[in-house]
Amino acid sequence: MTVTTTSARTTPGNDSPSGVERENVLTKLLMRQETTLVLVMLVIGVIASSRSDLFLSNSNLTEVFRSSVIYFVMACGAALLIIGGGLDFSAGAVFTLSSLLTAKMLVGGVPWPVAVLAGLAICCVVGSVNFAIITYLHVPPIIATLGTSYMLTGVDTLITGGLDVLPLPDSFQRLGQGNIAGVPNVVLIAIAVGIVFWFVLERTRFGVNVRALGGNRQAAVGNGLRVVRLDLALYAIAAASAALAGMIYSARVGAGQVTAGGTSTTLIAITAVLIGGVSLQGGMGNIQGIAVGAVLLSLIDNALVLSRIPPQYNTIVVGAILVCAVAIDYLRRGRIYRKR
């Protein structure tokens, strides 16, 4: 029996240890959410390129990545919060608030680094207010942040009189409209943001604690994690990433726009988070998936435009993808727990 077993293990092919290992790696790769999204992107790309010669042009593909930056930056903070078991529906309003406040300071002569830091700090306070309402007033996160979103929408109108804020200084606009070696600055900023969030989530004790908090809050409390501090940090970070996205948008368009952001932007960012593999029930997800999810949403939008399909179909497609993502997450979690 020993000889037979040894012979079988050393026979070249899929039954050898290396073959089994390769098969396991391939199976794990195919089971990853990012792989599914990339395959969907390839299908969309083939269809779109068959309908428009412009789709595969360098300028169009660059625009796809450039358009995904806003959603990705917002989604990074939202993902960290959702992995930690929280939820923030005020991100779109924070996006608008940061855009307008930063624009007001820039028009008033404040240097852009100071205006950016001040805008981030103010929006972190908004995140802290969300945390306080949820933690100390025991208002459910979805209700608390929706309420904050409505209040911020009113504040945005009050501080601007309902008018856009412009013109912004050239030095600030270059951040959103310039490029380095052909790569748009906003894409480089998004890459830097993604690396920072990946490092925090995957390589720090803070990231481990966030996953533990979202995976099982009661167990996290029982193990002595400082959940209140974690919640405060997560809501502040989510607000800061939404604020940064708003500033990037202002730099791109050269103005602080009252109509930018809002509920639709919040939903798109959360959609990018969910289709990127982050579980709405907390504990699971990664930054790579969110990046692919954000690019996929931008790709769908671009492909529909180039294919001359009416824009209302965009919301139908995105809504269908969101439902599928949540359903797949439910099935995925069920499979994982059955294995355990």
JSON list of N, CA and C in Angstrom, two decimals, residues 74 89-99 123 126 145 148-153 156 242 260-263 265-266:
[
{"chain": "A", "resi": 74, "resn": "MET", "atom": "N", "xyz": [-14.11, 57.50, -1.91]},
{"chain": "A", "resi": 74, "resn": "MET", "atom": "CA", "xyz": [-15.23, 57.46, -0.95]},
{"chain": "A", "resi": 74, "resn": "MET", "atom": "C", "xyz": [-15.42, 56.05, -0.39]},
{"chain": "A", "resi": 89, "resn": "PHE", "atom": "N", "xyz": [-24.70, 56.78, 5.71]},
{"chain": "A", "resi": 89, "resn": "PHE", "atom": "CA", "xyz": [-25.44, 57.24, 4.54]},
{"chain": "A", "resi": 89, "resn": "PHE", "atom": "C", "xyz": [-25.29, 58.75, 4.34]},
{"chain": "A", "resi": 90, "resn": "SER", "atom": "N", "xyz": [-24.42, 59.39, 5.13]},
{"chain": "A", "resi": 90, "resn": "SER", "atom": "CA", "xyz": [-24.24, 60.84, 4.96]},
{"chain": "A", "resi": 90, "resn": "SER", "atom": "C", "xyz": [-23.02, 61.16, 4.10]},
{"chain": "A", "resi": 91, "resn": "ALA", "atom": "N", "xyz": [-22.37, 60.13, 3.53]},
{"chain": "A", "resi": 91, "resn": "ALA", "atom": "CA", "xyz": [-21.12, 60.36, 2.79]},
{"chain": "A", "resi": 91, "resn": "ALA", "atom": "C", "xyz": [-21.30, 61.34, 1.64]},
{"chain": "A", "resi": 92, "resn": "GLY", "atom": "N", "xyz": [-22.40, 61.23, 0.91]},
{"chain": "A", "resi": 92, "resn": "GLY", "atom": "CA", "xyz": [-22.63, 62.13, -0.23]},
{"chain": "A", "resi": 92, "resn": "GLY", "atom": "C", "xyz": [-22.78, 63.57, 0.21]},
{"chain": "A", "resi": 93, "resn": "ALA", "atom": "N", "xyz": [-23.44, 63.79, 1.36]},
{"chain": "A", "resi": 93, "resn": "ALA", "atom": "CA", "xyz": [-23.59, 65.16, 1.86]},
{"chain": "A", "resi": 93, "resn": "ALA", "atom": "C", "xyz": [-22.26, 65.70, 2.39]},
{"chain": "A", "resi": 94, "resn": "VAL", "atom": "N", "xyz": [-21.47, 64.83, 3.00]},
{"chain": "A", "resi": 94, "resn": "VAL", "atom": "CA", "xyz": [-20.13, 65.25, 3.45]},
{"chain": "A", "resi": 94, "resn": "VAL", "atom": "C", "xyz": [-19.26, 65.60, 2.24]},
{"chain": "A", "resi": 95, "resn": "PHE", "atom": "N", "xyz": [-19.40, 64.81, 1.18]},
{"chain": "A", "resi": 95, "resn": "PHE", "atom": "CA", "xyz": [-18.72, 65.08, -0.09]},
{"chain": "A", "resi": 95, "resn": "PHE", "atom": "C", "xyz": [-19.00, 66.51, -0.55]},
{"chain": "A", "resi": 96, "resn": "THR", "atom": "N", "xyz": [-20.27, 66.89, -0.56]},
{"chain": "A", "resi": 96, "resn": "THR", "atom": "CA", "xyz": [-20.67, 68.23, -1.00]},
{"chain": "A", "resi": 96, "resn": "THR", "atom": "C", "xyz": [-20.16, 69.30, -0.04]},
{"chain": "A", "resi": 97, "resn": "LEU", "atom": "N", "xyz": [-20.30, 69.03, 1.27]},
{"chain": "A", "resi": 97, "resn": "LEU", "atom": "CA", "xyz": [-19.87, 70.01, 2.27]},
{"chain": "A", "resi": 97, "resn": "LEU", "atom": "C", "xyz": [-18.38, 70.31, 2.14]},
{"chain": "A", "resi": 98, "resn": "SER", "atom": "N", "xyz": [-17.57, 69.27, 2.00]},
{"chain": "A", "resi": 98, "resn": "SER", "atom": "CA", "xyz": [-16.12, 69.49, 1.91]},
{"chain": "A", "resi": 98, "resn": "SER", "atom": "C", "xyz": [-15.77, 70.25, 0.65]},
{"chain": "A", "resi": 99, "resn": "SER", "atom": "N", "xyz": [-16.47, 69.90, -0.44]},
{"chain": "A", "resi": 99, "resn": "SER", "atom": "CA", "xyz": [-16.22, 70.59, -1.71]},
{"chain": "A", "resi": 99, "resn": "SER", "atom": "C", "xyz": [-16.50, 72.09, -1.58]},
{"chain": "A", "resi": 123, "resn": "CYS", "atom": "N", "xyz": [-14.88, 67.91, 8.41]},
{"chain": "A", "resi": 123, "resn": "CYS", "atom": "CA", "xyz": [-15.69, 66.73, 8.05]},
{"chain": "A", "resi": 123, "resn": "CYS", "atom": "C", "xyz": [-15.45, 65.58, 9.03]},
{"chain": "A", "resi": 126, "resn": "VAL", "atom": "N", "xyz": [-17.91, 66.04, 11.61]},
{"chain": "A", "resi": 126, "resn": "VAL", "atom": "CA", "xyz": [-19.22, 65.51, 11.19]},
{"chain": "A", "resi": 126, "resn": "VAL", "atom": "C", "xyz": [-19.28, 64.01, 11.46]},
{"chain": "A", "resi": 145, "resn": "THR", "atom": "N", "xyz": [-27.37, 58.60, 10.25]},
{"chain": "A", "resi": 145, "resn": "THR", "atom": "CA", "xyz": [-26.59, 59.19, 9.16]},
{"chain": "A", "resi": 145, "resn": "THR", "atom": "C", "xyz": [-27.50, 59.78, 8.07]},
{"chain": "A", "resi": 148, "resn": "THR", "atom": "N", "xyz": [-28.33, 63.14, 9.46]},
{"chain": "A", "resi": 148, "resn": "THR", "atom": "CA", "xyz": [-27.18, 64.03, 9.27]},
{"chain": "A", "resi": 148, "resn": "THR", "atom": "C", "xyz": [-27.08, 64.47, 7.82]},
{"chain": "A", "resi": 149, "resn": "SER", "atom": "N", "xyz": [-27.36, 63.55, 6.91]},
{"chain": "A", "resi": 149, "resn": "SER", "atom": "CA", "xyz": [-27.28, 63.88, 5.48]},
{"chain": "A", "resi": 149, "resn": "SER", "atom": "C", "xyz": [-28.26, 65.00, 5.13]},
{"chain": "A", "resi": 150, "resn": "TYR", "atom": "N", "xyz": [-29.48, 64.89, 5.62]},
{"chain": "A", "resi": 150, "resn": "TYR", "atom": "CA", "xyz": [-30.48, 65.94, 5.34]},
{"chain": "A", "resi": 150, "resn": "TYR", "atom": "C", "xyz": [-30.05, 67.27, 5.95]},
{"chain": "A", "resi": 151, "resn": "MET", "atom": "N", "xyz": [-29.52, 67.23, 7.17]},
{"chain": "A", "resi": 151, "resn": "MET", "atom": "CA", "xyz": [-29.09, 68.48, 7.81]},
{"chain": "A", "resi": 151, "resn": "MET", "atom": "C", "xyz": [-27.94, 69.13, 7.04]},
{"chain": "A", "resi": 152, "resn": "LEU", "atom": "N", "xyz": [-26.99, 68.31, 6.58]},
{"chain": "A", "resi": 152, "resn": "LEU", "atom": "CA", "xyz": [-25.85, 68.86, 5.84]},
{"chain": "A", "resi": 152, "resn": "LEU", "atom": "C", "xyz": [-26.29, 69.44, 4.51]},
{"chain": "A", "resi": 153, "resn": "THR", "atom": "N", "xyz": [-27.28, 68.83, 3.90]},
{"chain": "A", "resi": 153, "resn": "THR", "atom": "CA", "xyz": [-27.79, 69.37, 2.62]},
{"chain": "A", "resi": 153, "resn": "THR", "atom": "C", "xyz": [-28.32, 70.80, 2.82]},
{"chain": "A", "resi": 156, "resn": "ASP", "atom": "N", "xyz": [-25.32, 73.11, 3.38]},
{"chain": "A", "resi": 156, "resn": "ASP", "atom": "CA", "xyz": [-24.64, 73.41, 2.11]},
{"chain": "A", "resi": 156, "resn": "ASP", "atom": "C", "xyz": [-25.32, 74.58, 1.39]},
{"chain": "A", "resi": 242, "resn": "ALA", "atom": "N", "xyz": [-14.76, 60.64, 2.40]},
{"chain": "A", "resi": 242, "resn": "ALA", "atom": "CA", "xyz": [-15.80, 61.30, 1.59]},
{"chain": "A", "resi": 242, "resn": "ALA", "atom": "C", "xyz": [-15.42, 62.75, 1.32]},
{"chain": "A", "resi": 260, "resn": "ALA", "atom": "N", "xyz": [-23.31, 68.76, -6.62]},
{"chain": "A", "resi": 260, "resn": "ALA", "atom": "CA", "xyz": [-22.45, 67.57, -6.62]},
{"chain": "A", "resi": 260, "resn": "ALA", "atom": "C", "xyz": [-22.72, 66.74, -5.37]},
{"chain": "A", "resi": 261, "resn": "GLY", "atom": "N", "xyz": [-22.37, 65.46, -5.45]},
{"chain": "A", "resi": 261, "resn": "GLY", "atom": "CA", "xyz": [-22.54, 64.60, -4.27]},
{"chain": "A", "resi": 261, "resn": "GLY", "atom": "C", "xyz": [-23.99, 64.22, -4.06]},
{"chain": "A", "resi": 262, "resn": "GLY", "atom": "N", "xyz": [-24.41, 64.19, -2.81]},
{"chain": "A", "resi": 262, "resn": "GLY", "atom": "CA", "xyz": [-25.79, 63.83, -2.50]},
{"chain": "A", "resi": 262, "resn": "GLY", "atom": "C", "xyz": [-26.01, 62.33, -2.38]},
{"chain": "A", "resi": 263, "resn": "THR", "atom": "N", "xyz": [-27.29, 61.98, -2.30]},
{"chain": "A", "resi": 263, "resn": "THR", "atom": "CA", "xyz": [-27.67, 60.58, -2.04]},
{"chain": "A", "resi": 263, "resn": "THR", "atom": "C", "xyz": [-27.20, 59.63, -3.14]},
{"chain": "A", "resi": 265, "resn": "THR", "atom": "N", "xyz": [-24.60, 59.78, -5.03]},
{"chain": "A", "resi": 265, "resn": "THR", "atom": "CA", "xyz": [-23.16, 59.50, -4.89]},
{"chain": "A", "resi": 265, "resn": "THR", "atom": "C", "xyz": [-22.91, 58.52, -3.74]},
{"chain": "A", "resi": 266, "resn": "THR", "atom": "N", "xyz": [-23.66, 58.71, -2.64]},
{"chain": "A", "resi": 266, "resn": "THR", "atom": "CA", "xyz": [-23.53, 57.77, -1.52]},
{"chain": "A", "resi": 266, "resn": "THR", "atom": "C", "xyz": [-23.85, 56.35, -1.95]}
]
